[in-house]
Tab-separated table of C-alpha atoms and ligand atoms in Angstrom:
chain	number	residue	atom	x	y	z
A	1	MET	CA	-11.993	57.104	-18.352
A	2	LYS	CA	-12.892	56.919	-14.655
A	3	LEU	CA	-15.670	54.468	-15.478
A	4	LEU	CA	-13.317	52.341	-17.578
A	5	LEU	CA	-10.776	52.163	-14.746
A	6	LYS	CA	-13.549	51.191	-12.339
A	7	ALA	CA	-14.734	48.431	-14.692
A	8	LEU	CA	-11.155	47.173	-15.124
A	9	ARG	CA	-10.632	47.096	-11.365
A	10	GLU	CA	-13.912	45.253	-10.842
A	11	GLY	CA	-13.048	42.762	-13.604
A	12	LEU	CA	-9.608	42.113	-12.146
A	13	GLY	CA	-11.139	41.705	-8.692
A	14	ARG	CA	-13.584	39.110	-10.000
A	15	LEU	CA	-10.757	37.239	-11.732
A	16	ILE	CA	-8.910	37.113	-8.407
A	17	VAL	CA	-12.087	35.793	-6.740
A	18	LEU	CA	-12.254	33.054	-9.400
A	19	ILE	CA	-8.569	32.117	-8.927
A	20	ASP	CA	-9.144	32.071	-5.167
A	21	TRP	CA	-12.094	29.732	-5.673
A	22	ILE	CA	-10.035	27.371	-7.876
A	23	PHE	CA	-7.066	27.360	-5.499
A	24	SER	CA	-9.038	27.490	-2.293
A	25	PRO	CA	-6.864	27.094	0.844
A	26	LYS	CA	-7.086	23.978	2.995
A	27	LYS	CA	-8.801	24.468	6.345
A	28	VAL	CA	-6.841	23.669	9.476
A	29	LYS	CA	-8.336	20.709	11.374
A	30	ARG	CA	-8.920	20.831	15.133
A	31	THR	CA	-10.554	18.594	17.682
A	32	GLN	CA	-14.287	19.240	18.166
A	33	THR	CA	-13.707	20.763	21.602
A	34	VAL	CA	-10.986	23.175	20.450
A	35	GLN	CA	-12.985	24.159	17.352
A	36	ALA	CA	-16.077	24.807	19.465
A	37	GLU	CA	-14.073	27.146	21.720
A	38	ILE	CA	-12.675	28.987	18.694
A	39	ASP	CA	-16.130	29.260	17.114
A	40	LYS	CA	-17.307	30.936	20.299
A	41	GLN	CA	-14.426	33.434	20.288
A	42	VAL	CA	-15.014	34.241	16.620
A	43	GLU	CA	-18.558	35.433	17.398
A	44	SER	CA	-16.989	38.679	18.638
A	45	LEU	CA	-15.181	39.278	15.315
A	46	LYS	CA	-16.702	40.690	12.114
A	47	ILE	CA	-14.921	41.392	8.872
A	48	TYR	CA	-16.066	44.380	6.815
A	49	GLN	CA	-15.185	43.840	3.195
A	50	PHE	CA	-15.951	44.120	-0.524
A	51	TYR	CA	-16.526	40.935	-2.489
A	52	ALA	CA	-14.047	41.640	-5.310
A	53	CYS	CA	-11.331	43.539	-3.419
A	54	PRO	CA	-7.950	41.728	-3.674
A	55	PHE	CA	-6.977	42.682	-0.110
A	56	CYS	CA	-10.287	41.235	1.096
A	57	VAL	CA	-9.745	38.035	-0.890
A	58	LYS	CA	-6.321	37.697	0.763
A	59	THR	CA	-7.899	38.194	4.194
A	60	ARG	CA	-10.809	35.836	3.480
A	61	ARG	CA	-8.282	33.164	2.450
A	62	ALA	CA	-6.576	33.460	5.854
A	63	ILE	CA	-9.969	33.268	7.606
A	64	LYS	CA	-10.801	30.127	5.628
A	65	ARG	CA	-7.349	28.570	6.175
A	66	LEU	CA	-7.664	29.167	9.916
A	67	ASN	CA	-11.181	27.651	9.846
A	68	LEU	CA	-12.844	30.645	11.462
A	69	PRO	CA	-16.630	30.859	10.982
A	70	MET	CA	-16.515	34.648	10.825
A	71	GLU	CA	-19.407	36.829	9.708
A	72	THR	CA	-18.470	38.892	6.652
A	73	ARG	CA	-20.181	42.235	6.232
A	74	ASN	CA	-20.479	43.843	2.824
A	75	ALA	CA	-19.396	47.477	3.194
A	76	GLN	CA	-20.011	48.399	-0.442
A	77	SER	CA	-23.190	50.252	0.539
A	78	GLY	CA	-25.930	50.442	3.105
A	79	GLN	CA	-25.879	49.807	6.840
A	80	PHE	CA	-22.482	48.124	7.082
A	81	ARG	CA	-20.752	50.881	5.089
A	82	ALA	CA	-22.258	53.443	7.476
A	83	GLU	CA	-21.203	51.365	10.505
A	84	LEU	CA	-17.632	51.082	9.214
A	85	LEU	CA	-17.382	54.814	8.610
A	86	ALA	CA	-18.897	55.709	11.975
A	87	GLY	CA	-16.921	53.147	13.978
A	88	GLY	CA	-13.586	52.901	12.203
A	89	GLY	CA	-13.427	56.407	10.793
A	90	GLU	CA	-12.997	55.557	7.120
A	91	VAL	CA	-14.439	53.332	4.421
A	92	LYS	CA	-11.429	51.180	3.699
A	93	VAL	CA	-11.587	47.407	3.518
A	94	PRO	CA	-10.837	44.919	4.831
A	95	CYS	CA	-11.467	46.036	8.396
A	96	LEU	CA	-11.759	43.703	11.367
A	97	ARG	CA	-14.168	44.701	14.121
A	98	VAL	CA	-13.016	43.249	17.425
A	99	LYS	CA	-15.369	43.296	20.412
A	100	GLU	CA	-13.840	42.693	23.839
A	101	GLY	CA	-16.444	43.232	26.524
A	102	ASP	CA	-17.794	46.729	25.975
A	103	ASN	CA	-14.706	47.753	24.016
A	104	ILE	CA	-14.781	47.748	20.209
A	105	THR	CA	-11.676	48.232	18.068
A	106	TRP	CA	-11.461	48.538	14.288
A	107	MET	CA	-8.386	47.060	12.656
A	108	TYR	CA	-7.482	48.155	9.115
A	109	GLU	CA	-4.719	46.765	6.852
A	110	SER	CA	-5.023	43.211	5.553
A	111	SER	CA	-1.491	42.270	6.703
A	112	ASP	CA	-2.167	43.445	10.264
A	113	ILE	CA	-5.504	41.593	10.343
A	114	ILE	CA	-3.931	38.358	9.083
A	115	ALA	CA	-1.025	38.655	11.558
A	116	TYR	CA	-3.539	39.176	14.392
A	117	LEU	CA	-5.638	36.152	13.358
A	118	ASP	CA	-2.560	33.960	12.857
A	119	LYS	CA	-1.241	34.894	16.284
A	120	ARG	CA	-4.567	34.328	18.008
A	121	PHE	CA	-5.822	31.222	16.172
A	122	GLY	CA	-2.890	29.804	14.215
B	201	GSH	N1	-3.228	48.507	2.329
B	201	GSH	C1	-4.629	48.200	2.471
B	201	GSH	C2	-5.312	48.478	1.140
B	201	GSH	C3	-6.833	48.384	1.251
B	201	GSH	C4	-7.530	49.027	0.062
B	201	GSH	O1	-6.943	49.771	-0.730
B	201	GSH	N2	-8.819	48.751	-0.050
B	201	GSH	C5	-9.634	49.386	-1.066
B	201	GSH	C6	-10.500	48.339	-1.788
B	201	GSH	S1	-9.524	47.191	-2.712
B	201	GSH	C7	-10.604	50.340	-0.431
B	201	GSH	O2	-11.079	50.101	0.672
B	201	GSH	N3	-10.929	51.450	-1.103
B	201	GSH	C8	-11.911	52.384	-0.610
B	201	GSH	C9	-13.106	52.483	-1.506
B	201	GSH	O3	-13.106	51.839	-2.559
B	201	GSH	O4	-14.061	53.174	-1.121
B	201	GSH	C10	-4.788	46.740	2.922
B	201	GSH	O5	-3.857	45.938	2.665
B	201	GSH	O6	-5.785	46.420	3.554
């Protein structure tokens, strides 16, 4: 039963990924200078995520729409999962890692992440 639910969730997640791919959001256009400045700022942001998680798809759509070349880190297993747990305190995705100088913050909740990105880059 547990396995069936997991398979259903994974299947639904992949369907959402497919729909996202078909109806991909349009990227915002900026001048070269402004985009270059934003690209630089985005280097300090990393998104921890799962490929087929609906909340991650929603967040990735916002990242694409805002034209942010952000590194995505797969937290399904391995090093990035361990980093997320150690840094943020729980394995829940999406999670935005924000580095400001020596200070690192971990932002959970897709709606909060999107609101933050919209405010900063929208
Ligand atoms: N309210 C959260 C929900 C996030 C959520 O439930 N994420 C699931 C994946 S879809 C998760 O991280 N589950 C933990 C796990 O599967 O280990 C948001 O909007 O970001």
